Amino acid sequence: MNTKQMLIFKHFVEAQNENAVAEKLGITQPTVTFHLKNLNKEFGLPLYFKKGKHFNLTEAGELLYRNANKMLNLIQETTDMMEDFKQSKRGTLRIGASHAPIYSILPSAFKNYMHDHPDIDIALTVDTAPCIIEKVKNRKVDIAIISEKGFNEDELQAKRLQENPLVLAMDKRHPLAQKEQISLEDVQKYRFIIHSSGSTRESIDEWRKNNFVNLDIHMESNSISSILTTIKDSNYLSLVSKSALFHHPSIIGKTLPDGPSPSYISLLYRNDRHLTSIIQDFVTLIYNTNED
């Protein structure tokens, strides 16, 4: 199997149409068909089968698709690095981020980086921490800044930048806003709007389980912006990471009674990832931003 066949197979799986693959790669449809047939013939087993208007992958096809993606990403990464060595610059820096750092350390870091590197574009991918971890592993992003509570991935390197505890979030005029210490009984008097997924939801569930707390949940969302906007000027409460409140002066965070184990804002990259000078510049900037 060669690189061209991997590329054709990848796009065929994603587009589900030979003509679309041909158009995207600038080749003819018979060429696409020829290479797909050769792949099945080369491995001696079916990689996919047609079901209605779509193609479903066999178990072997799923494995080939995953590994082809990894190999193509590695080839592209290597090509980019060679260009780095040749020109001492790079066109695009691919960064992954979970939601917590987007609302704290990253906005100012991006502004400073783009000011110092006007010829470098930033391709930012924002998703839940588990999804971003997978993108780092599969080389779809160069580095990542995520909120994490610990994970076991031997191929990844994590550098913790700051603690990011779970806090009780409320409007600054909320009835609980003036209380110095908030009890579990206080918390259970109000309705909640909370995260539906991600590392913050994991912390929420840990806290509820450890303290046998039944929250009156009125709404769940995967958008921190919608959560904070909804609790503003209301008596709703939420549970969010402290960093999420960075740019929301009307929302305050109170220490959570018997809070869960802390999470952290961390820098993440592959152990075998060559950190070019452009990536190193961003890493240094992140560390400096964190110290300010």
Short mmCIF file of C-alpha atoms in Angstrom, two decimals:
data_model
loop_
_atom_site.label_atom_id
_atom_site.label_comp_id
_atom_site.label_asym_id
_atom_site.label_seq_id
_atom_site.Cartn_x
_atom_site.Cartn_y
_atom_site.Cartn_z
CA MET A 1 0.00 0.00 0.00
CA ASN A 2 1.41 3.39 -0.99
CA THR A 3 0.64 6.94 0.09
CA LYS A 4 -1.69 7.58 -2.85
CA GLN A 5 -3.77 4.52 -1.98
CA MET A 6 -3.96 5.58 1.68
CA LEU A 7 -5.13 9.05 0.64
CA ILE A 8 -7.76 7.67 -1.75
CA PHE A 9 -9.06 5.22 0.86
CA LYS A 10 -9.24 7.93 3.55
CA HIS A 11 -11.24 10.30 1.35
CA PHE A 12 -13.46 7.49 0.07
CA VAL A 13 -14.41 6.54 3.64
CA GLU A 14 -15.19 10.17 4.49
CA ALA A 15 -16.94 11.16 1.24
CA GLN A 16 -18.70 7.83 0.55
CA ASN A 17 -18.49 8.63 -3.15
CA GLU A 18 -15.83 7.80 -5.75
CA ASN A 19 -16.62 10.83 -7.93
CA ALA A 20 -16.20 13.17 -4.96
CA VAL A 21 -12.80 11.61 -4.20
CA ALA A 22 -11.71 11.97 -7.81
CA GLU A 23 -12.71 15.65 -7.87
CA LYS A 24 -10.98 16.40 -4.55
CA LEU A 25 -7.70 14.73 -5.54
CA GLY A 26 -7.73 15.86 -9.20
CA ILE A 27 -7.78 12.35 -10.66
CA THR A 28 -10.30 10.33 -12.66
CA GLN A 29 -13.08 8.21 -11.17
CA PRO A 30 -11.73 5.01 -12.81
CA THR A 31 -8.39 5.67 -11.10
CA VAL A 32 -10.15 5.82 -7.74
CA THR A 33 -12.01 2.56 -8.46
CA PHE A 34 -8.78 0.89 -9.61
CA HIS A 35 -6.90 1.73 -6.40
CA LEU A 36 -9.79 0.74 -4.12
CA LYS A 37 -10.08 -2.65 -5.85
CA ASN A 38 -6.33 -3.13 -5.61
CA LEU A 39 -6.42 -2.47 -1.86
CA ASN A 40 -9.02 -5.21 -1.32
CA LYS A 41 -7.02 -7.51 -3.60
CA GLU A 42 -3.68 -6.68 -1.93
CA PHE A 43 -4.92 -7.51 1.56
CA GLY A 44 -6.98 -10.46 0.40
CA LEU A 45 -10.09 -9.53 2.38
CA PRO A 46 -12.99 -7.06 2.04
CA LEU A 47 -12.44 -3.62 3.54
CA TYR A 48 -15.99 -2.32 3.05
CA PHE A 49 -19.41 -3.29 1.74
CA LYS A 50 -22.27 -1.30 0.27
CA LYS A 51 -25.45 -0.81 2.31
CA GLY A 52 -28.06 1.23 0.49
CA LYS A 53 -26.44 4.43 -0.74
CA HIS A 54 -23.57 4.21 1.74
CA PHE A 55 -20.47 2.09 2.34
CA ASN A 56 -19.86 0.44 5.71
CA LEU A 57 -16.36 -0.53 6.79
CA THR A 58 -15.50 -4.04 7.87
CA GLU A 59 -13.40 -4.47 11.02
CA ALA A 60 -10.30 -4.66 8.81
CA GLY A 61 -11.40 -1.51 6.98
CA GLU A 62 -11.86 0.37 10.27
CA LEU A 63 -8.31 -0.55 11.30
CA LEU A 64 -6.92 0.48 7.92
CA TYR A 65 -8.75 3.82 8.04
CA ARG A 66 -7.45 4.66 11.53
CA ASN A 67 -3.87 3.73 10.70
CA ALA A 68 -3.96 5.44 7.30
CA ASN A 69 -5.03 8.64 9.07
CA LYS A 70 -2.14 8.35 11.52
CA MET A 71 0.40 7.69 8.76
CA LEU A 72 -0.84 10.53 6.55
CA ASN A 73 -0.74 12.94 9.50
CA LEU A 74 2.79 11.81 10.32
CA ILE A 75 3.87 12.30 6.70
CA GLN A 76 2.38 15.81 6.70
CA GLU A 77 4.03 16.58 10.05
CA THR A 78 7.40 15.45 8.71
CA THR A 79 6.95 17.54 5.55
CA ASP A 80 6.13 20.59 7.67
CA MET A 81 9.20 20.07 9.84
CA MET A 82 11.47 19.81 6.81
CA GLU A 83 10.02 23.09 5.61
CA ASP A 84 10.73 24.53 9.06
CA PHE A 85 14.39 23.60 8.83
CA LYS A 86 14.60 25.02 5.32
CA GLN A 87 12.87 28.36 5.94
CA SER A 88 13.08 28.74 9.74
CA LYS A 89 9.39 29.54 9.75
CA ARG A 90 6.05 27.83 9.39
CA GLY A 91 2.73 28.81 7.86
CA THR A 92 0.31 27.35 10.42
CA LEU A 93 0.52 26.38 14.09
CA ARG A 94 -2.15 23.78 14.96
CA ILE A 95 -3.37 24.15 18.53
CA GLY A 96 -5.99 22.12 20.36
CA ALA A 97 -7.80 23.44 23.43
CA SER A 98 -10.53 22.38 25.80
CA HIS A 99 -13.05 25.01 26.88
CA ALA A 100 -11.53 26.11 30.22
CA PRO A 101 -8.28 27.69 28.89
CA ILE A 102 -10.19 29.41 26.07
CA TYR A 103 -11.75 31.61 28.75
CA SER A 104 -8.56 32.28 30.70
CA ILE A 105 -4.94 32.17 29.53
CA LEU A 106 -5.32 31.62 25.78
CA PRO A 107 -6.91 34.86 24.45
CA SER A 108 -4.03 37.09 25.58
CA ALA A 109 -1.50 34.43 24.55
CA PHE A 110 -2.94 34.34 21.02
CA LYS A 111 -2.86 38.14 20.71
CA ASN A 112 0.76 38.32 21.83
CA TYR A 113 1.83 35.42 19.63
CA MET A 114 0.18 36.82 16.49
CA HIS A 115 1.76 40.21 17.20
CA ASP A 116 5.23 38.65 17.44
CA HIS A 117 4.69 36.21 14.53
CA PRO A 118 2.62 38.07 11.89
CA ASP A 119 3.42 35.47 9.21
CA ILE A 120 2.20 32.51 11.26
CA ASP A 121 -1.46 31.46 11.17
CA ILE A 122 -3.11 29.71 14.11
CA ALA A 123 -5.49 26.82 13.42
CA LEU A 124 -7.43 26.44 16.68
CA THR A 125 -9.55 23.38 17.47
CA VAL A 126 -11.78 23.62 20.56
CA ASP A 127 -13.42 20.49 21.96
CA THR A 128 -13.74 18.50 25.16
CA ALA A 129 -10.48 17.45 26.80
CA PRO A 130 -10.83 13.73 25.84
CA CYS A 131 -11.36 14.68 22.17
CA ILE A 132 -8.37 17.03 22.19
CA ILE A 133 -6.19 14.33 23.77
CA GLU A 134 -7.10 12.01 20.88
CA LYS A 135 -6.22 14.72 18.36
CA VAL A 136 -2.78 15.13 19.95
CA LYS A 137 -2.24 11.36 19.88
CA ASN A 138 -3.28 11.17 16.21
CA ARG A 139 -1.07 14.18 15.30
CA LYS A 140 -4.00 16.30 14.17
CA VAL A 141 -2.77 19.17 16.37
CA ASP A 142 0.81 20.12 17.27
CA ILE A 143 0.22 20.96 20.93
CA ALA A 144 -2.78 21.40 23.21
CA ILE A 145 -3.86 23.36 26.28
CA ILE A 146 -6.51 21.47 28.23
CA SER A 147 -8.16 21.14 31.61
CA GLU A 148 -7.34 17.74 33.11
CA LYS A 149 -7.50 15.80 36.36
CA GLY A 150 -4.89 13.23 35.34
CA PHE A 151 -4.71 10.65 32.57
CA ASN A 152 -2.55 7.69 31.66
CA GLU A 153 -1.11 8.09 28.17
CA ASP A 154 2.52 6.96 27.88
CA GLU A 155 2.96 8.59 24.48
CA LEU A 156 1.98 12.06 25.74
CA GLN A 157 3.80 14.67 27.80
CA ALA A 158 1.77 16.93 30.11
CA LYS A 159 3.11 20.07 31.81
CA ARG A 160 0.75 21.49 34.43
CA LEU A 161 0.48 25.29 34.30
CA GLN A 162 -2.02 26.16 37.02
CA GLU A 163 -4.62 24.65 39.33
CA ASN A 164 -8.18 25.07 38.07
CA PRO A 165 -10.64 24.12 40.85
CA LEU A 166 -14.38 23.60 40.49
CA VAL A 167 -16.28 26.56 41.98
CA LEU A 168 -19.88 27.46 42.71
CA ALA A 169 -20.78 30.14 40.14
CA MET A 170 -23.49 32.75 40.62
CA ASP A 171 -24.48 36.29 39.72
CA LYS A 172 -22.75 38.80 41.99
CA ARG A 173 -26.19 39.84 43.33
CA HIS A 174 -27.25 36.26 44.13
CA PRO A 175 -28.56 35.71 47.70
CA LEU A 176 -25.51 33.52 48.45
CA ALA A 177 -22.99 36.03 47.06
CA GLN A 178 -22.34 37.71 50.41
CA LYS A 179 -21.88 34.52 52.41
CA GLU A 180 -18.28 33.78 53.34
CA GLN A 181 -18.83 30.05 53.71
CA ILE A 182 -21.45 28.13 51.79
CA SER A 183 -22.80 24.83 53.05
CA LEU A 184 -24.21 21.84 51.22
CA GLU A 185 -27.63 22.81 52.59
CA ASP A 186 -27.28 26.27 50.99
CA VAL A 187 -26.40 24.74 47.65
CA GLN A 188 -29.43 22.46 47.57
CA LYS A 189 -31.91 25.35 47.95
CA TYR A 190 -31.36 26.57 44.37
CA ARG A 191 -31.78 25.28 40.84
CA PHE A 192 -28.72 24.55 38.67
CA ILE A 193 -27.52 24.90 35.10
CA ILE A 194 -24.53 22.63 34.53
CA HIS A 195 -22.21 21.16 31.93
CA SER A 196 -23.49 18.17 30.00
CA SER A 197 -20.06 16.66 29.23
CA GLY A 198 -16.29 17.07 29.45
CA SER A 199 -13.81 17.25 32.32
CA THR A 200 -15.91 19.79 34.23
CA ARG A 201 -18.88 17.41 34.19
CA GLU A 202 -16.59 14.65 35.48
CA SER A 203 -15.63 16.88 38.43
CA ILE A 204 -19.29 17.72 39.08
CA ASP A 205 -20.26 14.05 39.12
CA GLU A 206 -17.32 13.23 41.41
CA TRP A 207 -18.40 15.95 43.86
CA ARG A 208 -22.06 14.85 43.81
CA LYS A 209 -21.15 11.23 44.40
CA ASN A 210 -18.67 11.94 47.22
CA ASN A 211 -21.13 14.19 49.07
CA PHE A 212 -24.38 12.35 48.26
CA VAL A 213 -25.76 15.55 46.75
CA ASN A 214 -28.93 15.65 44.66
CA LEU A 215 -28.93 18.85 42.61
CA ASP A 216 -32.07 20.43 41.21
CA ILE A 217 -30.84 20.60 37.61
CA HIS A 218 -33.00 22.71 35.32
CA MET A 219 -30.73 22.79 32.26
CA GLU A 220 -27.62 21.10 30.88
CA SER A 221 -25.38 22.55 28.18
CA ASN A 222 -22.00 21.89 26.57
CA SER A 223 -21.48 25.66 26.11
CA ILE A 224 -19.91 27.55 29.00
CA SER A 225 -21.02 30.85 27.41
CA SER A 226 -24.67 29.80 27.44
CA ILE A 227 -24.37 28.62 31.06
CA LEU A 228 -22.83 31.87 32.33
CA THR A 229 -25.19 34.04 30.27
CA THR A 230 -28.20 32.18 31.66
CA ILE A 231 -27.21 32.43 35.34
CA LYS A 232 -26.44 36.16 34.96
CA ASP A 233 -29.12 38.32 36.62
CA SER A 234 -30.82 35.23 38.06
CA ASN A 235 -30.92 33.01 41.14
CA TYR A 236 -29.62 29.99 39.21
CA LEU A 237 -26.33 28.42 40.28
CA SER A 238 -23.74 26.55 38.28
CA LEU A 239 -20.58 24.53 38.84
CA VAL A 240 -17.72 25.61 36.59
CA SER A 241 -13.95 25.63 36.56
CA LYS A 242 -12.49 28.79 38.07
CA SER A 243 -10.77 29.77 34.83
CA ALA A 244 -14.14 30.00 33.03
CA LEU A 245 -14.99 33.15 35.03
CA PHE A 246 -11.91 35.08 33.88
CA HIS A 247 -13.77 37.42 31.49
CA HIS A 248 -17.12 37.50 33.31
CA PRO A 249 -16.93 40.16 36.05
CA SER A 250 -20.66 39.94 36.80
CA ILE A 251 -20.33 36.24 37.73
CA ILE A 252 -18.46 35.26 40.89
CA GLY A 253 -17.09 31.91 42.04
CA LYS A 254 -17.40 30.63 45.60
CA THR A 255 -15.40 27.83 47.19
CA LEU A 256 -17.36 24.61 46.89
CA PRO A 257 -17.95 22.80 50.21
CA ASP A 258 -16.00 19.53 50.25
CA GLY A 259 -14.90 20.12 46.67
CA PRO A 260 -13.59 17.38 44.35
CA SER A 261 -9.93 16.69 43.62
CA PRO A 262 -8.49 19.65 41.67
CA SER A 263 -8.16 19.85 37.92
CA TYR A 264 -5.33 21.67 36.14
CA ILE A 265 -4.74 23.73 33.02
CA SER A 266 -1.99 21.78 31.28
CA LEU A 267 0.18 21.92 28.17
CA LEU A 268 0.11 18.68 26.19
CA TYR A 269 2.15 17.24 23.32
CA ARG A 270 3.46 13.91 22.03
CA ASN A 271 6.70 12.59 23.50
CA ASP A 272 8.08 12.02 20.01
CA ARG A 273 6.92 15.40 18.67
CA HIS A 274 9.78 17.59 17.50
CA LEU A 275 9.13 21.03 18.98
CA THR A 276 10.16 23.46 16.26
CA SER A 277 11.29 26.96 17.15
CA ILE A 278 7.83 28.27 16.25
CA ILE A 279 6.14 25.81 18.64
CA GLN A 280 8.73 26.50 21.33
CA ASP A 281 8.02 30.23 21.03
CA PHE A 282 4.35 29.60 21.75
CA VAL A 283 5.16 27.28 24.67
CA THR A 284 7.43 29.94 26.19
CA LEU A 285 4.74 32.56 25.73
CA ILE A 286 2.18 30.32 27.50
CA TYR A 287 4.52 29.90 30.47
CA ASN A 288 5.14 33.65 30.63
CA THR A 289 1.40 34.41 30.40
CA ASN A 290 0.74 31.96 33.22
CA GLU A 291 3.30 33.71 35.46
CA ASP A 292 1.88 37.20 34.91
#
